[in-house]
CSV table of C-alpha atoms in Angstrom, one decimal:
chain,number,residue,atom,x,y,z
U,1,UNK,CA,-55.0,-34.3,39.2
U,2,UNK,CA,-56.8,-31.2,38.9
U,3,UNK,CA,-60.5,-32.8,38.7
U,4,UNK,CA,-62.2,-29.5,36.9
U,5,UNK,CA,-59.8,-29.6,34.4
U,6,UNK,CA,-60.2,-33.3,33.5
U,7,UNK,CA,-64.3,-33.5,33.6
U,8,UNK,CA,-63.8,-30.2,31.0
U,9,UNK,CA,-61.3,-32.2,29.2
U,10,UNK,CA,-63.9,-35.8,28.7
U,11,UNK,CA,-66.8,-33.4,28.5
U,12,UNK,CA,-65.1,-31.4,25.4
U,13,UNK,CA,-64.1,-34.9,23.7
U,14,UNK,CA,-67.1,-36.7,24.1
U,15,UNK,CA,-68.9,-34.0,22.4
U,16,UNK,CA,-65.8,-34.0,19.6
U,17,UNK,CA,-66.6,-37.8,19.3
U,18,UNK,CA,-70.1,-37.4,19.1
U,19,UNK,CA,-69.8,-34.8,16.5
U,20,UNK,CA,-68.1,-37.3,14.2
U,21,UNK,CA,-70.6,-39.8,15.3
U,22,UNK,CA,-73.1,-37.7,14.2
U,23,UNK,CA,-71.7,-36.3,10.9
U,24,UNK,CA,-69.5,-38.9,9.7
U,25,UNK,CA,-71.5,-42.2,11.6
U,26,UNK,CA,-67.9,-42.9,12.7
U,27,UNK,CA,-65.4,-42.9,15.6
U,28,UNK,CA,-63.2,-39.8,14.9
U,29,UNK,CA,-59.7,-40.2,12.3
U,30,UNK,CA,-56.4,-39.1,11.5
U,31,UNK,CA,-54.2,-39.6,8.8
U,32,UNK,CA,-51.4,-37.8,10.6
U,33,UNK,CA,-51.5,-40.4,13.2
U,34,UNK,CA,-51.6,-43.8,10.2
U,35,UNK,CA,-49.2,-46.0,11.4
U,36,UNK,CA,-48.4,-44.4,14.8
U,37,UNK,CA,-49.3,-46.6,17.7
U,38,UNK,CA,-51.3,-46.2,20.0
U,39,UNK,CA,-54.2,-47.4,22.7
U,40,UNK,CA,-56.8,-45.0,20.9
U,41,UNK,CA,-56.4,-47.1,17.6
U,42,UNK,CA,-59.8,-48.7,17.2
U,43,UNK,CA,-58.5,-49.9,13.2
U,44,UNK,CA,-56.4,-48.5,10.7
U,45,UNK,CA,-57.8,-48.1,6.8
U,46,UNK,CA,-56.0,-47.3,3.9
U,47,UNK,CA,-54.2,-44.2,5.1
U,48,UNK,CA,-56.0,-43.1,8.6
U,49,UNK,CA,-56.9,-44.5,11.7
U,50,UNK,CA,-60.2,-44.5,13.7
U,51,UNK,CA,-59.4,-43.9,17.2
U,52,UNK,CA,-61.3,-43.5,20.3
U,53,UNK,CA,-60.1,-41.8,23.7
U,54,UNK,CA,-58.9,-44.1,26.4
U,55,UNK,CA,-57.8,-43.4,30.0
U,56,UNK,CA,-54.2,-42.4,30.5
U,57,UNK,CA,-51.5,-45.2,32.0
U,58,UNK,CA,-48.7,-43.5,32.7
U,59,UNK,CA,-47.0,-41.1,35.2
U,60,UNK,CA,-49.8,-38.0,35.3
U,61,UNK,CA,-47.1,-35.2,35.1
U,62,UNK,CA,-45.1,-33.3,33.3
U,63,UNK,CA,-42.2,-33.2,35.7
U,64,UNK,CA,-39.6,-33.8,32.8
U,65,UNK,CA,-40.7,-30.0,32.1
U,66,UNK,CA,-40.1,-28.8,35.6
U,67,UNK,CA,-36.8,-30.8,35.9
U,68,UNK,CA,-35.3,-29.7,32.5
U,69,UNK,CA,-36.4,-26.3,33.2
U,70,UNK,CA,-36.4,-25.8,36.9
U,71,UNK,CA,-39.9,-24.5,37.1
U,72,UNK,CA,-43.0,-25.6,38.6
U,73,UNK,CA,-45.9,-26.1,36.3
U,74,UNK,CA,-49.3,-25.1,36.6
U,75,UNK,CA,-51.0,-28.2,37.8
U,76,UNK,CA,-53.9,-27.7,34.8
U,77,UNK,CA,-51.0,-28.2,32.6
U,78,UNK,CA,-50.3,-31.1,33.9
U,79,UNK,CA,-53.4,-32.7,34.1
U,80,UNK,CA,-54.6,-31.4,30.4
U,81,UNK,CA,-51.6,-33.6,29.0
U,82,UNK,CA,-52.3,-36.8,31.4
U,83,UNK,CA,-56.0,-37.0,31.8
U,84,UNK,CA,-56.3,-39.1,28.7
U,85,UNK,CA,-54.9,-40.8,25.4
U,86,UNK,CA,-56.6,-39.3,22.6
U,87,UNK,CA,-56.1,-38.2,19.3
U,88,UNK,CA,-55.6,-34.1,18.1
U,89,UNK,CA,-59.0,-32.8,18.3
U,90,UNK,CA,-60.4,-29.7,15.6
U,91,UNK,CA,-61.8,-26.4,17.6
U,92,UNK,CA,-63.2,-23.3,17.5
U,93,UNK,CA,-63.3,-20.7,20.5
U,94,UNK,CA,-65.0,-17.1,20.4
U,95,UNK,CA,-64.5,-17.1,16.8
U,96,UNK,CA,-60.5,-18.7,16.4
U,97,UNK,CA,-60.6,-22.2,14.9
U,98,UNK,CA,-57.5,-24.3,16.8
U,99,UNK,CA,-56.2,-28.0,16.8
U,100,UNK,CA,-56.2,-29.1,20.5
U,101,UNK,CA,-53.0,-31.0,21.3
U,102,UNK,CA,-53.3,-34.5,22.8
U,103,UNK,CA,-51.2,-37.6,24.2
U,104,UNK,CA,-51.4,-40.1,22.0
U,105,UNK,CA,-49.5,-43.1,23.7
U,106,UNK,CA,-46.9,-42.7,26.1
U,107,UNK,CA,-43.8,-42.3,24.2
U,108,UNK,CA,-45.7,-39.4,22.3
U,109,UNK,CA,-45.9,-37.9,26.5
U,110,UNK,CA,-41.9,-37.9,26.1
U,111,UNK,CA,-42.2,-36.0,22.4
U,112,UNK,CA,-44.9,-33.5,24.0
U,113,UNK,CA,-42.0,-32.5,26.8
U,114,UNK,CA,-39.5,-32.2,24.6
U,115,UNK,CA,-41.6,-29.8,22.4
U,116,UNK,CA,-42.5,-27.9,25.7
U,117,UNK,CA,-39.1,-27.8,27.2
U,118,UNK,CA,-37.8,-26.3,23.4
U,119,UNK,CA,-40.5,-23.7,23.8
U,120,UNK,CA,-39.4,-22.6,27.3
U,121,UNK,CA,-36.2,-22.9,26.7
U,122,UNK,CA,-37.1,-19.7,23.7
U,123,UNK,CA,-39.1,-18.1,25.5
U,124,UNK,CA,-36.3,-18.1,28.6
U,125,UNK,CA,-33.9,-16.9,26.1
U,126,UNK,CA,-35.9,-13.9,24.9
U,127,UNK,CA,-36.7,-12.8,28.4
U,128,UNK,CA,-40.8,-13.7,28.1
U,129,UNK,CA,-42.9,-15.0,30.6
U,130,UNK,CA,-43.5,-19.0,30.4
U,131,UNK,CA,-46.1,-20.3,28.3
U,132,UNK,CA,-46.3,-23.9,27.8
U,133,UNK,CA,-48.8,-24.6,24.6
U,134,UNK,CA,-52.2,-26.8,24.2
U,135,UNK,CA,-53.3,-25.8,21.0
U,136,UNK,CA,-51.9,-24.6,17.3
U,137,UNK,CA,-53.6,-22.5,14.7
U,138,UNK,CA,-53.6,-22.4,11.2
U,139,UNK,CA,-50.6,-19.6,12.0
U,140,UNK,CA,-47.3,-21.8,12.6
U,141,UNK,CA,-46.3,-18.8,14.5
U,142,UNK,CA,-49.1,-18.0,16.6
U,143,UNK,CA,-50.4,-20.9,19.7
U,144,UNK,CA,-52.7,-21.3,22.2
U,145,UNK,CA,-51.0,-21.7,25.8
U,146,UNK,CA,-51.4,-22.0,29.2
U,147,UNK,CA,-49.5,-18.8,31.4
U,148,UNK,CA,-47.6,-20.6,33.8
U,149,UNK,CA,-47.7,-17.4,36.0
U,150,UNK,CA,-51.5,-16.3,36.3
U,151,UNK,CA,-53.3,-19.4,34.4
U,152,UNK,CA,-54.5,-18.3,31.8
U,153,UNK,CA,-55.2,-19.2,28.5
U,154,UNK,CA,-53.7,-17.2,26.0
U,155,UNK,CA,-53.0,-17.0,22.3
U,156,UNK,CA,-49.5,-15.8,21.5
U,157,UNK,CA,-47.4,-15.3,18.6
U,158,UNK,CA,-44.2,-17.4,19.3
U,159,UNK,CA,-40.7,-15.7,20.3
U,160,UNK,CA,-42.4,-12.2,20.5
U,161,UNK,CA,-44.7,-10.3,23.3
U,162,UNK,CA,-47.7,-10.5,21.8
U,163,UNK,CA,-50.2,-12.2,24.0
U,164,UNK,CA,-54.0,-11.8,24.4
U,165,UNK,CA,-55.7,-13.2,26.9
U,166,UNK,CA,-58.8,-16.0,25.5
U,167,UNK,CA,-59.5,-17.2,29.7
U,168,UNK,CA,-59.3,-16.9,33.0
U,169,UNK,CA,-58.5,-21.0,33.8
U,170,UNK,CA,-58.0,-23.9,31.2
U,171,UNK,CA,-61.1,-25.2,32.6
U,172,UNK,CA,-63.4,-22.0,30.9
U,173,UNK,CA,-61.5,-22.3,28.2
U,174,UNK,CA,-62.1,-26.0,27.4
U,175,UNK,CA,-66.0,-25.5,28.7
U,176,UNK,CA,-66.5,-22.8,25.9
U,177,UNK,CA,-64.5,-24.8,23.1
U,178,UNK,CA,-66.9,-26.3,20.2
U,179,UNK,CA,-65.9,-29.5,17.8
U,180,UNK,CA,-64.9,-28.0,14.6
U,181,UNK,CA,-64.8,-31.1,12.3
């Protein structure tokens, strides 16, 4: 486990959960995630749950990526997707607001390789260096990803070349990130 990554990673959501704490006098919810389980749920209301990060159980990799796609995956990848369980988190870097992606049980770890693999697996296909995504935008054609090459984070319209370059690491990038609630 890439350490820097992970103490970004709990840094960035503690200060997401205390912005809902602090706004909302609340654990942060989701109505996306009502009636998905999961060892984040603190309760379910009406139609959203209240959910709190926990530490992740599982295997910490995303080897079903590597396998499927006989690659090797930048280890910060890795550990951004198995540091913790936590719920989608709201953003806003240098100006771009984003939705960071989560794990939000294990069997959503399976969904999030599946969605990675499909997105290599297009990228492959069009001849484009691989990405593997952390983030969406209000854009359902334009993400924020990890380049498995150099590291860096990057926002990138899907299936084309268009790429700019947000960081250096996945650690800068999560350092600089502000709770967008």
């Amino acid at each position: 486990m890439d350490i820097e990554i992970a103490n970004a990673l709990t840094t960035f959501t503690t200060r997401y959960c205390d912005a809902w704490h602090e706004t909302q006098g609340t654990w942060p919810q989701s109505a996306d995630l009502y009636g998905v389980p999961s060892p984040c749920i603190i309760s379910s209301l009406d139609d959203r749950v209240l959910w709190q990060p926990k530490p992740f159980t599982a295997e910490e990799n995303v080897n079903a990526v590597e396998r499927a796609m006989d690659l090797v995956v930048q280890p910060a990848v890795h550990t951004f997707y198995t540091t913790q369980y936590a719920g989608d988190m709201t953003a806003s870097v240098d100006g771009i607001s984003l939705t960071l992606l989560q794990t939000w049980s294990e069997d959503d770890l399976q969904r999030v390789q599946e969605n990675l693999i499909g997105h290599l697996v297009t990228q492959k296909r069009l001849k484009l260096s691989p990405t593997l995504f952390i983030a969406t935008l209000d854009s359902e054609l334009d993400v924020i990803s990890v380049c498995n090459l150099s590291g860096e984070v990057i926002k990138e319209t899907i299936g084309t070349r268009n790429r700019e370059i947000l960081a250096p690491s996945l650690a800068d990038f999560l350092t600089r990130l502000e709770p967008l609630l």
